[in-house]
Coordinates of C-alpha atoms in Angstrom, one line a residue:
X1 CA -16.6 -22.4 15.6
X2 CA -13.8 -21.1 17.9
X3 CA -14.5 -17.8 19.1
X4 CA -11.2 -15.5 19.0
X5 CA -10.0 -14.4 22.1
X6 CA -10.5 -10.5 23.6
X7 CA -6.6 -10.3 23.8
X8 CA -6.5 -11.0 19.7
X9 CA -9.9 -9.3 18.6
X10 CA -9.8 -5.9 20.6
X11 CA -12.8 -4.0 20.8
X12 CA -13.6 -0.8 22.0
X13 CA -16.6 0.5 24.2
X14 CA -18.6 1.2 21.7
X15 CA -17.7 -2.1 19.8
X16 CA -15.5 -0.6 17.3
X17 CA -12.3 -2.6 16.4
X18 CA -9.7 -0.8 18.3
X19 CA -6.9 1.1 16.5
X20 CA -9.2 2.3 13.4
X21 CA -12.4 3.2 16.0
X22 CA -14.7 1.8 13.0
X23 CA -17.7 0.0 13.1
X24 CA -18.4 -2.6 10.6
X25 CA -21.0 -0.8 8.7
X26 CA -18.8 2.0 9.2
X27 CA -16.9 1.0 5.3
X28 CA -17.5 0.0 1.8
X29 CA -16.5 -3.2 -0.1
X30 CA -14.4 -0.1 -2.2
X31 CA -11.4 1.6 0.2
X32 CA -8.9 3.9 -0.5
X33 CA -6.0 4.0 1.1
X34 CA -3.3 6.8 1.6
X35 CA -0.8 7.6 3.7
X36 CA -1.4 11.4 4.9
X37 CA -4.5 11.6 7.4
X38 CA -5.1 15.0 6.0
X39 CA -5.0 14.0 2.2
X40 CA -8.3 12.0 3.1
X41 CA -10.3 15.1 3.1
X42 CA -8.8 15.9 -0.4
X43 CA -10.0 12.8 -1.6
X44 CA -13.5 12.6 0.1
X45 CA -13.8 16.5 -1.4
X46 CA -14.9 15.1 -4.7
X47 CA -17.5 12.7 -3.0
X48 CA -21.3 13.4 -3.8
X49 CA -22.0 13.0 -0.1
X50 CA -20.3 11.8 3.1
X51 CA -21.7 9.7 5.7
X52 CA -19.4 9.3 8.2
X53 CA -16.1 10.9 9.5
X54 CA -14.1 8.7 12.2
X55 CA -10.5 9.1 13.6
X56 CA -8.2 8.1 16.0
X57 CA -4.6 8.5 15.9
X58 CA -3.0 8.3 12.5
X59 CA -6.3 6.4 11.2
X60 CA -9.1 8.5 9.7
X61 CA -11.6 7.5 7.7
X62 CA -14.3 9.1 5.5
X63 CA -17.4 7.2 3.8
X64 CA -19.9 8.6 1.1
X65 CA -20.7 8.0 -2.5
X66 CA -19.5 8.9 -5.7
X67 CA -21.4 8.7 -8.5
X68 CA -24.1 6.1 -6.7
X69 CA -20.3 4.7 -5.7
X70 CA -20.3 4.0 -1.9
X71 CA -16.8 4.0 -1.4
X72 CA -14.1 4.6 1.9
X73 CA -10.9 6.4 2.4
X74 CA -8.4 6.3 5.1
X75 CA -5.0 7.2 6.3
X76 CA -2.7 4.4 7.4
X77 CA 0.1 6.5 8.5
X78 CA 3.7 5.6 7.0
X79 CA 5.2 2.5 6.8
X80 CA 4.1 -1.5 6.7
X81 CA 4.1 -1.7 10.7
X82 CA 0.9 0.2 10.1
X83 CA -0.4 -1.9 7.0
X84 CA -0.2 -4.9 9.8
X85 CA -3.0 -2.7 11.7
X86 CA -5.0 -1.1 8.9
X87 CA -5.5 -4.7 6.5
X88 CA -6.2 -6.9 9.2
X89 CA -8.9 -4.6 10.9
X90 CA -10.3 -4.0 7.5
X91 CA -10.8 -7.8 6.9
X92 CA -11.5 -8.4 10.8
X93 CA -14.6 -5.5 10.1
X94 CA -16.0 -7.5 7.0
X95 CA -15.0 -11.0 8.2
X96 CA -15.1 -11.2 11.6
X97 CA -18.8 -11.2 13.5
X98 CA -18.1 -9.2 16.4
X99 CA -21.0 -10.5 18.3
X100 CA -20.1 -14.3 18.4
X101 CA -16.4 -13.4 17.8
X102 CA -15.9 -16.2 15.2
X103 CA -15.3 -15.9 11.4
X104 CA -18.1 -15.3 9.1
X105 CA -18.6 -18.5 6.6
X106 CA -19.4 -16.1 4.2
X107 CA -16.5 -14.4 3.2
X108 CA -16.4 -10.1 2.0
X109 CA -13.7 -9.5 -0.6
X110 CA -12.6 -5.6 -0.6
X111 CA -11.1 -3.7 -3.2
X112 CA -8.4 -2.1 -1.9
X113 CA -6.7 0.8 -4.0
X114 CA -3.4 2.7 -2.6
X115 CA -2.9 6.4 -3.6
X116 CA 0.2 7.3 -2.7
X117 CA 3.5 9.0 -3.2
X118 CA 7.2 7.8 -4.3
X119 CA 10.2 8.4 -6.1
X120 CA 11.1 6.9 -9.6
X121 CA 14.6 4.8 -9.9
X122 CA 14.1 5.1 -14.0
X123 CA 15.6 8.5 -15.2
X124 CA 12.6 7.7 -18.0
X125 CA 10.0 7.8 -15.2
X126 CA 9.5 11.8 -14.8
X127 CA 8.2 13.4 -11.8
X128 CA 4.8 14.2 -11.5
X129 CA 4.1 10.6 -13.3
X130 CA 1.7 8.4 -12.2
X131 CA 2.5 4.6 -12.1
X132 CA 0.8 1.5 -11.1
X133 CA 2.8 -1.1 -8.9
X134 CA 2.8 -4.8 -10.8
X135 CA 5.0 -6.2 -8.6
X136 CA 6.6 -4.7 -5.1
X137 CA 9.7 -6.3 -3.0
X138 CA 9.1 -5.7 0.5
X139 CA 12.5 -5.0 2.6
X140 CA 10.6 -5.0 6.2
X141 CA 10.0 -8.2 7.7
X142 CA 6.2 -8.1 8.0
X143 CA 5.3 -11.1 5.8
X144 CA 7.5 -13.5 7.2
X145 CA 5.6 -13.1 10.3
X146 CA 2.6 -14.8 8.2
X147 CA 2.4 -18.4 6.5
X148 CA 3.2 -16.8 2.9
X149 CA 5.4 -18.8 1.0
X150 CA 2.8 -19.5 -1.7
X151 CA 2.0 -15.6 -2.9
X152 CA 5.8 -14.9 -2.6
X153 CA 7.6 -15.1 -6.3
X154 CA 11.3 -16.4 -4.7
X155 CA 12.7 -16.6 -8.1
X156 CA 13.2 -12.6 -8.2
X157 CA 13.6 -12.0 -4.7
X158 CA 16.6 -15.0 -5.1
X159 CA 17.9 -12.9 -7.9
X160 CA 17.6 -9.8 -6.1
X161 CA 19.5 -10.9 -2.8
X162 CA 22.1 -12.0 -5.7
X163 CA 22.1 -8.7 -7.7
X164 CA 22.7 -6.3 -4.6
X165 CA 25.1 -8.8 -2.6
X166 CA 22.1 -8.4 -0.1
X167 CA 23.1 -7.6 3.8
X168 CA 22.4 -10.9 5.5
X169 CA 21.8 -8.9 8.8
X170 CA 18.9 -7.3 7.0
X171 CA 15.6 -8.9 6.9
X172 CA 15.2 -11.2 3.7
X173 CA 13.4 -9.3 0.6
X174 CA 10.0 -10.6 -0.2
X175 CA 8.2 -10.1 -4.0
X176 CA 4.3 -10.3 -4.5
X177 CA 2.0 -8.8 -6.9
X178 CA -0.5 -6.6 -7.4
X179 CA -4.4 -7.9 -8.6
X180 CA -4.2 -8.2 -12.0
X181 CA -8.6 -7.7 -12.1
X182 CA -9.0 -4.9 -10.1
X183 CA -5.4 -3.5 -11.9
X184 CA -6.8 -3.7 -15.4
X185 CA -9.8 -1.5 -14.4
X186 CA -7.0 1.1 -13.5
X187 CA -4.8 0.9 -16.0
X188 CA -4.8 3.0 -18.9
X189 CA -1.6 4.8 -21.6
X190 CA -1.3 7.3 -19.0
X191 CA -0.1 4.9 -16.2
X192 CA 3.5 3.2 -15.8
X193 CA 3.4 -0.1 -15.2
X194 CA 6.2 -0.9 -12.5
X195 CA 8.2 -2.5 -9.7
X196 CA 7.7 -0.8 -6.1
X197 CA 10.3 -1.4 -3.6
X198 CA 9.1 -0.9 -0.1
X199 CA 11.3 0.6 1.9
X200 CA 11.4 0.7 6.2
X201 CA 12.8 4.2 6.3
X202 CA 12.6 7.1 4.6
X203 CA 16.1 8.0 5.1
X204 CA 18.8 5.5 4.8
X205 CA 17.1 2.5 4.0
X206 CA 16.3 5.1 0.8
X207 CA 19.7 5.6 1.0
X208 CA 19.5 9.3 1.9
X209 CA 22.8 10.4 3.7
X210 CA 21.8 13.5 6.6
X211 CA 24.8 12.4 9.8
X212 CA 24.6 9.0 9.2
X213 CA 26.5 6.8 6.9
X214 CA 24.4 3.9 5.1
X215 CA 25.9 0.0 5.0
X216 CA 25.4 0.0 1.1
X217 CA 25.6 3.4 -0.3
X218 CA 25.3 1.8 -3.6
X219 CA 21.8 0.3 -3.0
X220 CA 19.7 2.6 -5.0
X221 CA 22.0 1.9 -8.0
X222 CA 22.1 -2.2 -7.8
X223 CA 18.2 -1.8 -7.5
X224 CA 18.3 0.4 -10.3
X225 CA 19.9 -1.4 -12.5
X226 CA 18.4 -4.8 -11.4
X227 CA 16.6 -6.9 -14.2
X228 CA 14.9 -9.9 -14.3
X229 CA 13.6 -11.1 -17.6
X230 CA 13.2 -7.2 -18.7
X231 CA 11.1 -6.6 -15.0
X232 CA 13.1 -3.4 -13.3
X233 CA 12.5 -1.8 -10.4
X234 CA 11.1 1.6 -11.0
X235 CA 10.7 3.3 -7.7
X236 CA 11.2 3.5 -4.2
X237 CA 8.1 4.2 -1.5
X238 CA 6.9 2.3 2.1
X239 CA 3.3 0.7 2.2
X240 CA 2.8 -1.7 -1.2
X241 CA 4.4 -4.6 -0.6
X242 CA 2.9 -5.1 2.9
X243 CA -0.8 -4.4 1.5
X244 CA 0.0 -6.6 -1.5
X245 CA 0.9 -9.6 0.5
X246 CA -1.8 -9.2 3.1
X247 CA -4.3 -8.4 0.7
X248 CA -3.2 -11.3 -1.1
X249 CA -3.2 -14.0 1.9
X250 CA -6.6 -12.3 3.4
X251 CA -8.4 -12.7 0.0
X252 CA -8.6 -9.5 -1.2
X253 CA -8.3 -7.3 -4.1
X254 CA -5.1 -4.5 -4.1
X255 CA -3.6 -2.0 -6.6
X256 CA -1.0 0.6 -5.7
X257 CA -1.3 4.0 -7.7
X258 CA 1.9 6.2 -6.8
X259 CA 2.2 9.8 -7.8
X260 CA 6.3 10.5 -8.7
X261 CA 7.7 13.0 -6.7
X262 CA 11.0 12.6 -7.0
X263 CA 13.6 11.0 -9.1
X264 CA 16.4 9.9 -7.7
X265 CA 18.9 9.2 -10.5
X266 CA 18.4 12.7 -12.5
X267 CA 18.1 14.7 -8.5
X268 CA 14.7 16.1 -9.4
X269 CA 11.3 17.2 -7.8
X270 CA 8.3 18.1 -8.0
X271 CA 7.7 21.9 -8.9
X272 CA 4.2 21.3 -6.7
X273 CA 3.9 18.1 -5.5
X274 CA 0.3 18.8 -3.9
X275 CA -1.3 19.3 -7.6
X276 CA 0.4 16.2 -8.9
X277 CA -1.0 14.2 -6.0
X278 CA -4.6 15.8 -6.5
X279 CA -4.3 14.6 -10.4
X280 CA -3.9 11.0 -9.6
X281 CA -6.9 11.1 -6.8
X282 CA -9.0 12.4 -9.8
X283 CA -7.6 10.2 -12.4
X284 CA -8.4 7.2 -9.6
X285 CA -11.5 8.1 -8.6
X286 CA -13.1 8.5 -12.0
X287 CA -11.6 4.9 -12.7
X288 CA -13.1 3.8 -9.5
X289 CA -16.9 4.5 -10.1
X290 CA -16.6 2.0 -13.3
X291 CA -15.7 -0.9 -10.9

């Protein structure tokens, strides 16, 4: 087999892959993912025991059981830039034999569960919700990058480009899916079921106005009102789509749990955003150690 390169697989001294310092025993099959390297600790606080605790730049990462679970969490940092580092060095650590360099012929599928934040386009969807991502429209660029065409669903991302009268100097929306196996041992009455758009920015391409004027100040509202087939887009964050779609093309297993924060169209937060975010860890992890 064709060994990969040292300029495409980097390594580190102590033959760790290089951004996420890990080793590949360092992880479970099970990984959490959130955005805030300090919200790992609040999620590894409810482990049984912890094995191992790793970092380097915005990527820490803690390992231990719960419940006879083994299971990882770590920080990715904000945006799908990041994503592009964190899911392929996840896949590289369970895929990848570092020794020989080449790809295993036995392949490791990870389940791959998001907990993160966001804020709800649905006046219906109240802060402090929880809702699971079906679908998400990525507005970065990151999957064109990749050979993806055949996870994409280019009916609604056609009909979205129509809908908003889309900004051709802005990278072209992408739509992929959540895993409907790993989803539907996540799911339960308590849980919306909805349509993430990723965002680049926090700012305007969230179309928050500081200084600077936005291209489309309507944005928020032609996503808002956008509906295909009785499928709306229900809220606004920056890391699903990208771990959707490279999840998706890497064979693996990926569900986005978002806490509401905000919501945009009734101008409302969270009375204490840090308790909200601690109920869906718990709601997660107790829905984890059945999988």
């Amino acid at each position: 087999m064709t060994k990969i390169a040292e300029s495409e697989l980097i390594l580190n001294d102590d033959g760790s892959i290089y951004h996420l310092n890990l080793l590949p025993e360092d992880i479970a099959d099970t990984i959490i993912t959130v955005g805030d390297p300090d919200r790992v600790a609040t999620v590894s606080k409810y482990f049984d025991t912890i094995e191992l605790k790793k970092g380097k730049r915005e990527f820490v990462t803690h390992t231990g059981t719960l419940n006879n679970k083994r299971i990882s969490v770590i920080s990715t940092g904000i945006g799908t830039d990041n994503i592009d580092i964190v899911l392929n060095e996840l896949d590289a650590l369970v895929n990848i034999d570092f020794a020989t360099r080449t790809i295993k012929k036995k392949l490791t599928s990870l389940n791959i569960i998001r907990i993160g934040t966001t804020g709800s386009l649905q006046p219906e969807i109240k802060v402090d919700d929880f809702l699971m991502s079906e679908y998400a429209v990525g507005f970065d660029s990151l999957l064109h990058f990749y050979q993806s065409e055949e996870i994409q669903y280019t009916d609604i991302q056609q009909k979205i480009v129509k809908h908003t009268n889309w900004f051709q100097k802005k990278s072209m929306p992408y739509v992929v899916a959540y895993d409907e196996s790993l989803a539907s041992k996540l799911l339960s009455e308590n849980v919306h079921l909805g349509f993430t758009a990723t965002n680049v920015g926090f700012y305007g391409p969230q179309s928050r106005k500081l200084r600077l004027e936005v291209q489309d100040p309507s944005l928020n509202d032609k996503l808002a009102s956008f509906d295909y087939n009785g499928l709306k887009i229900t809220n606004l964050e920056m890391e699903t789509a990208g771990i959707y779609g490279l999840a998706k093309l890497l064979g693996h297993k990926a569900v986005s749990m978002n806490c509401i924060l905000a919501n945009r169209p009734n101008g409302d937060f969270s009375k204490d955003p840090l308790k909200a975010t601690e109920k869906l860890i718990q709601y997660t992890l107790e829905k984890i150690t059945h999988i």
